[in-house]
Each structure stands twice: as C-alpha cells, then as structure tokens.
Amino acid sequence: MNQRYSRIATFCLVFFSLLGTNQAVADLTAKDGWVRALPPTQPNTAAFLTLSNSGEKSIVLVDVRSEAAKKVEYHSHKKQASGMMAMRQEKSITIAPGAEFVFKPGSYHIMLMGLTKPLKSGNEVNITLVSQSGTEYPITLPVKSPMDEQNHQHHHHH
C-alpha cells in the first residue's frame, strides 16, 4: 500500500514540476529594439521593438515599467478623420500565437515619460513588459540617436 502511494506522489511531483517548467518558458521574445536618444532637455522619449509570440495562446500586455522614466505607457499614432496624426495611450497590446507585433516610429511605441536621467546614444534602458496573467518580460534596449538609425539605413542601401 505504501509503495503505491509513494509512486503516485512521485508521479504527481514529476507531473506538476513539468507543468511548472512549461509555464516558465518565455513565449515572448523581443528583437530589433532601441530607445530614441534625444537632447537632454527632452523629458520624454520612445522605445521601438518587435515582439514575437511563440506560444499557443495570445499574450495580452497590460503594463510596462522602467526605472528610466517616471511613467511608461503603450501608445499608438493614428490618423484622425481630419487627416492629423494623434497619439493616444493603449490600455493593452495583444500578440496572437505565432504572430509578431511591431512597435515602430509613427505607429505603436512605448512612451517613456519623465525621464529620470538624460539618455545618450550608447546607454541601455531596462524595460519590463507585464502580461494580463502577471508574467513579467524584462528586456534591455540600446539607446540610439535617430541619426544612427538614418546612417544605418543609408548604409544598408549601398
């Protein structure tokens, strides 16, 4: 009798530890990320990156934090009926299974408001994305000047 219970207990331990490991696998990966370097007088900047969801469920991002700024939010740029571009806060960002979500200039981006110190080209910024389920995805992005980006693209076309 005791041996049977011990086998069941072992099975449960192994089964639940496997379940736990599976959840610890990061389904969300970031690539091509950067934060825009601006003059020291600018209190706000933006971060851009591509997120990929390799999991089987949608990942809904509902919060974002960084020690580099007092306030961090997901924003979008959308054309209004008047033809003017307007920036607005997005409460959540959903990345479907197997899909990519791109934060890029003139579109969706991560706004860093009330910078705690000036960000210079070559610095790094730690940002934590937080999903609806409470999973935290820490990422580190390099700070680049918009000039670096133009030079990089210009260099690519030759």
Tab-separated table of C-alpha atoms in Angstrom:
chain	number	residue	atom	x	y	z
A	1	MET	CA	0.000	0.000	0.000
A	2	ASN	CA	2.734	2.455	0.984
A	3	GLN	CA	4.694	1.791	-2.188
A	4	ARG	CA	1.609	2.590	-4.305
A	5	TYR	CA	1.136	5.967	-2.567
A	6	SER	CA	4.792	6.748	-2.934
A	7	ARG	CA	4.556	6.059	-6.700
A	8	ILE	CA	1.501	8.324	-7.012
A	9	ALA	CA	3.242	11.042	-5.021
A	10	THR	CA	6.326	10.766	-7.231
A	11	PHE	CA	4.172	10.875	-10.372
A	12	CYS	CA	2.377	13.999	-9.075
A	13	LEU	CA	5.665	15.685	-8.194
A	14	VAL	CA	7.140	14.981	-11.631
A	15	PHE	CA	3.914	15.916	-13.456
A	16	PHE	CA	3.466	19.228	-11.613
A	17	SER	CA	7.126	20.156	-11.856
A	18	LEU	CA	6.916	19.568	-15.623
A	19	LEU	CA	3.823	21.774	-15.755
A	20	GLY	CA	5.696	24.470	-13.863
A	21	THR	CA	8.699	24.293	-16.204
A	22	ASN	CA	6.472	24.579	-19.227
A	23	GLN	CA	4.969	27.821	-17.944
A	24	ALA	CA	8.410	29.247	-17.229
A	25	VAL	CA	9.333	29.046	-20.922
A	26	ALA	CA	9.311	32.565	-22.351
A	27	ASP	CA	6.798	32.635	-25.195
A	28	LEU	CA	7.540	36.288	-25.855
A	29	THR	CA	10.805	37.348	-27.467
A	30	ALA	CA	11.986	40.810	-28.440
A	31	LYS	CA	14.250	41.778	-31.333
A	32	ASP	CA	15.444	44.901	-33.180
A	33	GLY	CA	14.750	47.017	-30.100
A	34	TRP	CA	16.009	50.520	-29.430
A	35	VAL	CA	15.189	53.673	-27.485
A	36	ARG	CA	15.395	57.063	-29.200
A	37	ALA	CA	18.163	59.320	-27.851
A	38	LEU	CA	17.033	62.940	-27.605
A	39	PRO	CA	18.599	66.195	-26.339
A	40	PRO	CA	18.958	66.308	-22.512
A	41	THR	CA	16.210	68.970	-22.369
A	42	GLN	CA	13.594	66.480	-23.618
A	43	PRO	CA	11.682	64.842	-20.724
A	44	ASN	CA	10.135	62.055	-22.870
A	45	THR	CA	11.272	59.525	-25.441
A	46	ALA	CA	10.027	56.347	-27.107
A	47	ALA	CA	11.102	52.715	-27.401
A	48	PHE	CA	10.676	50.573	-30.508
A	49	LEU	CA	10.980	46.802	-30.962
A	50	THR	CA	9.430	43.708	-32.493
A	51	LEU	CA	7.779	41.167	-30.179
A	52	SER	CA	7.207	37.562	-31.259
A	53	ASN	CA	4.781	35.169	-29.555
A	54	SER	CA	5.982	31.569	-29.952
A	55	GLY	CA	3.314	30.263	-27.574
A	56	GLU	CA	-0.081	28.718	-28.211
A	57	LYS	CA	-2.109	31.468	-26.504
A	58	SER	CA	-2.417	35.192	-27.117
A	59	ILE	CA	-0.244	37.305	-24.841
A	60	VAL	CA	-2.003	40.451	-23.652
A	61	LEU	CA	0.375	43.096	-22.340
A	62	VAL	CA	-1.362	45.378	-19.839
A	63	ASP	CA	1.515	47.212	-18.146
A	64	VAL	CA	5.059	48.368	-18.802
A	65	ARG	CA	7.680	49.728	-16.383
A	66	SER	CA	11.173	51.166	-16.463
A	67	GLU	CA	13.440	52.811	-13.908
A	68	ALA	CA	14.488	55.177	-16.730
A	69	ALA	CA	11.150	57.052	-16.564
A	70	LYS	CA	8.515	58.074	-14.022
A	71	LYS	CA	5.723	56.853	-16.298
A	72	VAL	CA	5.785	54.275	-19.109
A	73	GLU	CA	2.825	53.548	-21.418
A	74	TYR	CA	1.929	51.818	-24.660
A	75	HIS	CA	0.963	54.423	-27.282
A	76	SER	CA	-0.205	54.476	-30.880
A	77	HIS	CA	-0.131	57.094	-33.612
A	78	LYS	CA	-3.334	57.081	-35.639
A	79	LYS	CA	-4.600	59.284	-38.401
A	80	GLN	CA	-7.726	61.199	-37.367
A	81	ALA	CA	-10.684	61.898	-39.699
A	82	SER	CA	-9.189	65.391	-40.129
A	83	GLY	CA	-6.031	63.816	-41.551
A	84	MET	CA	-3.990	64.896	-38.495
A	85	MET	CA	-1.926	62.309	-36.642
A	86	ALA	CA	-2.874	61.858	-32.994
A	87	MET	CA	-1.040	59.937	-30.301
A	88	ARG	CA	-3.055	58.067	-27.713
A	89	GLN	CA	-2.444	55.654	-24.871
A	90	GLU	CA	-3.317	51.994	-25.499
A	91	LYS	CA	-4.573	50.094	-22.432
A	92	SER	CA	-3.298	46.761	-23.755
A	93	ILE	CA	-1.348	45.185	-26.601
A	94	THR	CA	-2.346	41.713	-27.826
A	95	ILE	CA	0.140	39.446	-29.609
A	96	ALA	CA	-1.610	36.459	-31.188
A	97	PRO	CA	0.008	32.984	-31.090
A	98	GLY	CA	2.730	32.698	-33.734
A	99	ALA	CA	2.440	36.413	-34.561
A	100	GLU	CA	4.716	39.434	-34.325
A	101	PHE	CA	3.794	42.866	-33.007
A	102	VAL	CA	5.917	45.791	-34.199
A	103	PHE	CA	6.487	48.988	-32.225
A	104	LYS	CA	7.943	51.466	-34.756
A	105	PRO	CA	8.228	55.234	-35.309
A	106	GLY	CA	4.922	56.747	-36.477
A	107	SER	CA	2.939	53.731	-35.233
A	108	TYR	CA	2.734	51.795	-31.943
A	109	HIS	CA	5.545	52.618	-29.498
A	110	ILE	CA	6.406	52.528	-25.810
A	111	MET	CA	6.397	56.050	-24.367
A	112	LEU	CA	8.891	56.817	-21.578
A	113	MET	CA	7.698	59.982	-19.826
A	114	GLY	CA	9.514	61.963	-17.178
A	115	LEU	CA	12.968	60.526	-17.821
A	116	THR	CA	14.914	60.055	-14.596
A	117	LYS	CA	18.179	60.991	-16.390
A	118	PRO	CA	19.175	62.037	-19.919
A	119	LEU	CA	19.606	59.072	-22.262
A	120	LYS	CA	22.616	59.238	-24.537
A	121	SER	CA	23.417	57.119	-27.570
A	122	GLY	CA	25.213	54.008	-26.284
A	123	ASN	CA	23.263	53.833	-22.980
A	124	GLU	CA	20.931	50.912	-22.257
A	125	VAL	CA	17.397	51.010	-20.882
A	126	ASN	CA	15.764	48.169	-18.939
A	127	ILE	CA	12.047	47.835	-19.605
A	128	THR	CA	9.668	45.268	-18.100
A	129	LEU	CA	6.578	44.281	-20.091
A	130	VAL	CA	3.788	42.809	-17.936
A	131	SER	CA	1.079	40.486	-19.271
A	132	GLN	CA	-2.517	40.098	-18.100
A	133	SER	CA	-1.505	36.850	-16.358
A	134	GLY	CA	1.152	38.740	-14.366
A	135	THR	CA	4.123	37.332	-16.293
A	136	GLU	CA	6.975	39.824	-16.485
A	137	TYR	CA	9.188	40.058	-19.574
A	138	PRO	CA	12.353	42.058	-18.792
A	139	ILE	CA	14.141	43.450	-21.857
A	140	THR	CA	17.199	45.653	-22.288
A	141	LEU	CA	17.266	48.071	-25.212
A	142	PRO	CA	20.170	50.159	-26.537
A	143	VAL	CA	19.721	53.924	-26.811
A	144	LYS	CA	20.295	55.160	-30.363
A	145	SER	CA	20.205	58.589	-31.890
A	146	PRO	CA	17.733	58.996	-34.799
A	147	MET	CA	20.880	59.936	-36.761
A	148	ASP	CA	22.393	56.497	-36.010
A	149	GLU	CA	19.219	54.931	-37.389
A	150	GLN	CA	19.328	57.014	-40.596
A	151	ASN	CA	23.027	56.322	-41.089
A	152	HIS	CA	22.384	52.627	-40.522
A	153	GLN	CA	19.565	52.547	-43.096
A	154	HIS	CA	21.525	54.734	-45.507
A	155	HIS	CA	24.476	52.373	-45.167
A	156	HIS	CA	22.193	49.413	-45.930
A	157	HIS	CA	21.047	50.734	-49.300
A	158	HIS	CA	24.530	50.999	-50.852
